[in-house]
Each structure stands twice: as C-alpha cells, then as structure tokens.
Amino acid sequence: MDPELENEMISEDSCCTPSHGRMSHHSEKTKKNLVTRLNRIEGQIRGIKRLIETDTYCDDVITQISASQAALNGVAKILLEAHMKECVVNRIQEGDMEVLDEVLVTIQKLMKK
C-alpha cells in the first residue's frame, strides 16, 4: 500500500463513538480516498464480469479476482487501522473494555477471508 495514502487515512476526526450511534466520522479527504479505491474495485469487478462473459481463460480471471480481493483487503486494513487508533483507543480511555472483544471479532472476520 502506498505509504502516502496510508498516512492520509488516519485523521483526528476519524472517530466512531457509541454516543454517535456507532458511526464513523472520517475526514472528507479520507472518505474521498476510500471512495476512490472502492470505485476502482468496482471497475475491477465489472472487468471480471466481462472476462467471464467473453470466455477468458480461467487462470486470467482468477488472477483478476485475486487482485480485487487484495484491493478490498487494503480498504479494510485502512479502516481497521483508523478504528483502532481512534475509536478503540478513545473507548478504552473512557473505560469501555468491551471494545476489545468487538475488535477481536472484527479481526477474526477479516482473517476468515
């Protein structure tokens, strides 16, 4: 992942707290970056569909699927990092230790893939 993009993902206003109804609050720059990445992934998925429709060799399709999965994992890593650095830290500082169980479940979900 591009270190410059990673650094701009974490911002001081990317916190999600229970008082906000479990919503994240990312900066506009972060949102734009994530949406750009997701738009690129969306294009990759459409490309995979076209490859299947045109009977492209299976190995080539699988390679494109793998690239799309890696791109989605990149988005998840950025969100998880922001969540841990901001939301989780803040909730622990407020005495909410249940957030650790929540994070562990989230990590388990990511690792299944």
C-alpha positions as YAML, in Angstrom:
chain: A
units: angstrom
residues:
- id: 1
  name: MET
  ca: [0.00, 0.00, 0.00]
- id: 2
  name: ASP
  ca: [1.19, 3.49, -0.79]
- id: 3
  name: PRO
  ca: [2.55, 4.94, 2.49]
- id: 4
  name: GLU
  ca: [1.40, 8.42, 1.49]
- id: 5
  name: LEU
  ca: [-2.17, 7.18, 1.09]
- id: 6
  name: GLU
  ca: [-1.97, 5.30, 4.39]
- id: 7
  name: ASN
  ca: [-0.84, 8.40, 6.26]
- id: 8
  name: GLU
  ca: [-3.68, 10.50, 4.93]
- id: 9
  name: MET
  ca: [-6.23, 7.88, 6.01]
- id: 10
  name: ILE
  ca: [-5.75, 8.50, 9.71]
- id: 11
  name: SER
  ca: [-7.06, 11.83, 10.85]
- id: 12
  name: GLU
  ca: [-8.07, 13.44, 14.07]
- id: 13
  name: ASP
  ca: [-11.75, 13.34, 13.13]
- id: 14
  name: SER
  ca: [-11.98, 9.66, 12.24]
- id: 15
  name: CYS
  ca: [-13.51, 8.56, 15.49]
- id: 16
  name: CYS
  ca: [-16.58, 6.45, 15.97]
- id: 17
  name: THR
  ca: [-18.06, 6.51, 19.42]
- id: 18
  name: PRO
  ca: [-21.15, 4.90, 20.87]
- id: 19
  name: SER
  ca: [-22.53, 8.36, 21.60]
- id: 20
  name: HIS
  ca: [-22.68, 8.90, 17.84]
- id: 21
  name: GLY
  ca: [-24.80, 5.79, 17.25]
- id: 22
  name: ARG
  ca: [-21.81, 3.67, 16.14]
- id: 23
  name: MET
  ca: [-21.00, 5.87, 13.18]
- id: 24
  name: SER
  ca: [-17.55, 6.69, 11.94]
- id: 25
  name: HIS
  ca: [-16.54, 10.26, 11.33]
- id: 26
  name: HIS
  ca: [-13.79, 10.33, 8.74]
- id: 27
  name: SER
  ca: [-12.42, 13.47, 7.21]
- id: 28
  name: GLU
  ca: [-13.60, 14.40, 3.72]
- id: 29
  name: LYS
  ca: [-10.11, 13.59, 2.43]
- id: 30
  name: THR
  ca: [-10.28, 10.11, 3.94]
- id: 31
  name: LYS
  ca: [-13.78, 9.50, 2.58]
- id: 32
  name: LYS
  ca: [-12.73, 10.64, -0.87]
- id: 33
  name: ASN
  ca: [-9.70, 8.34, -0.80]
- id: 34
  name: LEU
  ca: [-11.77, 5.34, 0.30]
- id: 35
  name: VAL
  ca: [-14.47, 6.03, -2.28]
- id: 36
  name: THR
  ca: [-11.82, 6.35, -5.00]
- id: 37
  name: ARG
  ca: [-10.38, 2.98, -4.01]
- id: 38
  name: LEU
  ca: [-13.85, 1.41, -3.96]
- id: 39
  name: ASN
  ca: [-14.69, 2.88, -7.36]
- id: 40
  name: ARG
  ca: [-11.51, 1.31, -8.71]
- id: 41
  name: ILE
  ca: [-12.50, -2.03, -7.18]
- id: 42
  name: GLU
  ca: [-15.98, -1.69, -8.66]
- id: 43
  name: GLY
  ca: [-14.36, -1.26, -12.08]
- id: 44
  name: GLN
  ca: [-12.25, -4.34, -11.48]
- id: 45
  name: ILE
  ca: [-15.37, -6.36, -10.67]
- id: 46
  name: ARG
  ca: [-17.07, -5.16, -13.86]
- id: 47
  name: GLY
  ca: [-13.92, -6.18, -15.74]
- id: 48
  name: ILE
  ca: [-14.07, -9.65, -14.20]
- id: 49
  name: LYS
  ca: [-17.68, -9.97, -15.32]
- id: 50
  name: ARG
  ca: [-16.66, -9.05, -18.87]
- id: 51
  name: LEU
  ca: [-13.84, -11.61, -18.76]
- id: 52
  name: ILE
  ca: [-16.31, -14.33, -17.84]
- id: 53
  name: GLU
  ca: [-18.82, -13.20, -20.48]
- id: 54
  name: THR
  ca: [-16.10, -13.37, -23.15]
- id: 55
  name: ASP
  ca: [-14.88, -16.82, -22.07]
- id: 56
  name: THR
  ca: [-11.46, -15.58, -20.95]
- id: 57
  name: TYR
  ca: [-9.05, -18.26, -19.76]
- id: 58
  name: CYS
  ca: [-9.90, -19.22, -16.16]
- id: 59
  name: ASP
  ca: [-6.43, -18.56, -14.76]
- id: 60
  name: ASP
  ca: [-6.57, -14.98, -16.04]
- id: 61
  name: VAL
  ca: [-9.96, -14.44, -14.41]
- id: 62
  name: ILE
  ca: [-8.73, -15.89, -11.13]
- id: 63
  name: THR
  ca: [-5.75, -13.53, -11.21]
- id: 64
  name: GLN
  ca: [-8.10, -10.56, -11.56]
- id: 65
  name: ILE
  ca: [-10.30, -11.86, -8.74]
- id: 66
  name: SER
  ca: [-7.22, -12.13, -6.52]
- id: 67
  name: ALA
  ca: [-6.26, -8.53, -7.33]
- id: 68
  name: SER
  ca: [-9.76, -7.34, -6.43]
- id: 69
  name: GLN
  ca: [-9.68, -9.23, -3.15]
- id: 70
  name: ALA
  ca: [-6.31, -7.68, -2.31]
- id: 71
  name: ALA
  ca: [-7.68, -4.21, -3.07]
- id: 72
  name: LEU
  ca: [-10.69, -4.80, -0.79]
- id: 73
  name: ASN
  ca: [-8.37, -6.07, 1.93]
- id: 74
  name: GLY
  ca: [-6.41, -2.83, 1.56]
- id: 75
  name: VAL
  ca: [-9.57, -0.80, 2.21]
- id: 76
  name: ALA
  ca: [-10.36, -2.98, 5.24]
- id: 77
  name: LYS
  ca: [-6.84, -2.51, 6.63]
- id: 78
  name: ILE
  ca: [-7.10, 1.26, 6.35]
- id: 79
  name: LEU
  ca: [-10.45, 1.27, 8.13]
- id: 80
  name: LEU
  ca: [-9.25, -1.14, 10.81]
- id: 81
  name: GLU
  ca: [-6.16, 0.95, 11.48]
- id: 82
  name: ALA
  ca: [-8.21, 4.13, 11.81]
- id: 83
  name: HIS
  ca: [-10.71, 2.33, 14.02]
- id: 84
  name: MET
  ca: [-8.01, 1.03, 16.35]
- id: 85
  name: LYS
  ca: [-6.02, 4.27, 16.54]
- id: 86
  name: GLU
  ca: [-9.03, 6.45, 17.17]
- id: 87
  name: CYS
  ca: [-12.24, 4.70, 18.16]
- id: 88
  name: VAL
  ca: [-10.80, 1.83, 20.15]
- id: 89
  name: VAL
  ca: [-8.26, 4.00, 21.97]
- id: 90
  name: ASN
  ca: [-10.94, 6.55, 22.87]
- id: 91
  name: ARG
  ca: [-13.36, 3.91, 24.14]
- id: 92
  name: ILE
  ca: [-10.66, 2.26, 26.27]
- id: 93
  name: GLN
  ca: [-9.73, 5.66, 27.72]
- id: 94
  name: GLU
  ca: [-13.42, 6.09, 28.59]
- id: 95
  name: GLY
  ca: [-13.30, 2.74, 30.43]
- id: 96
  name: ASP
  ca: [-15.17, 0.72, 27.79]
- id: 97
  name: MET
  ca: [-13.14, -2.50, 27.69]
- id: 98
  name: GLU
  ca: [-15.86, -4.34, 25.72]
- id: 99
  name: VAL
  ca: [-14.43, -2.68, 22.62]
- id: 100
  name: LEU
  ca: [-11.54, -5.17, 22.75]
- id: 101
  name: ASP
  ca: [-13.90, -8.11, 22.23]
- id: 102
  name: GLU
  ca: [-15.53, -6.22, 19.37]
- id: 103
  name: VAL
  ca: [-12.15, -5.64, 17.69]
- id: 104
  name: LEU
  ca: [-11.16, -9.29, 18.12]
- id: 105
  name: VAL
  ca: [-14.38, -10.42, 16.42]
- id: 106
  name: THR
  ca: [-13.73, -7.96, 13.59]
- id: 107
  name: ILE
  ca: [-10.18, -9.23, 13.12]
- id: 108
  name: GLN
  ca: [-11.44, -12.83, 13.13]
- id: 109
  name: LYS
  ca: [-13.91, -11.94, 10.37]
- id: 110
  name: LEU
  ca: [-11.13, -10.38, 8.29]
- id: 111
  name: MET
  ca: [-8.86, -13.37, 8.78]
- id: 112
  name: LYS
  ca: [-11.50, -15.82, 7.53]
- id: 113
  name: LYS
  ca: [-11.21, -14.37, 4.07]
...
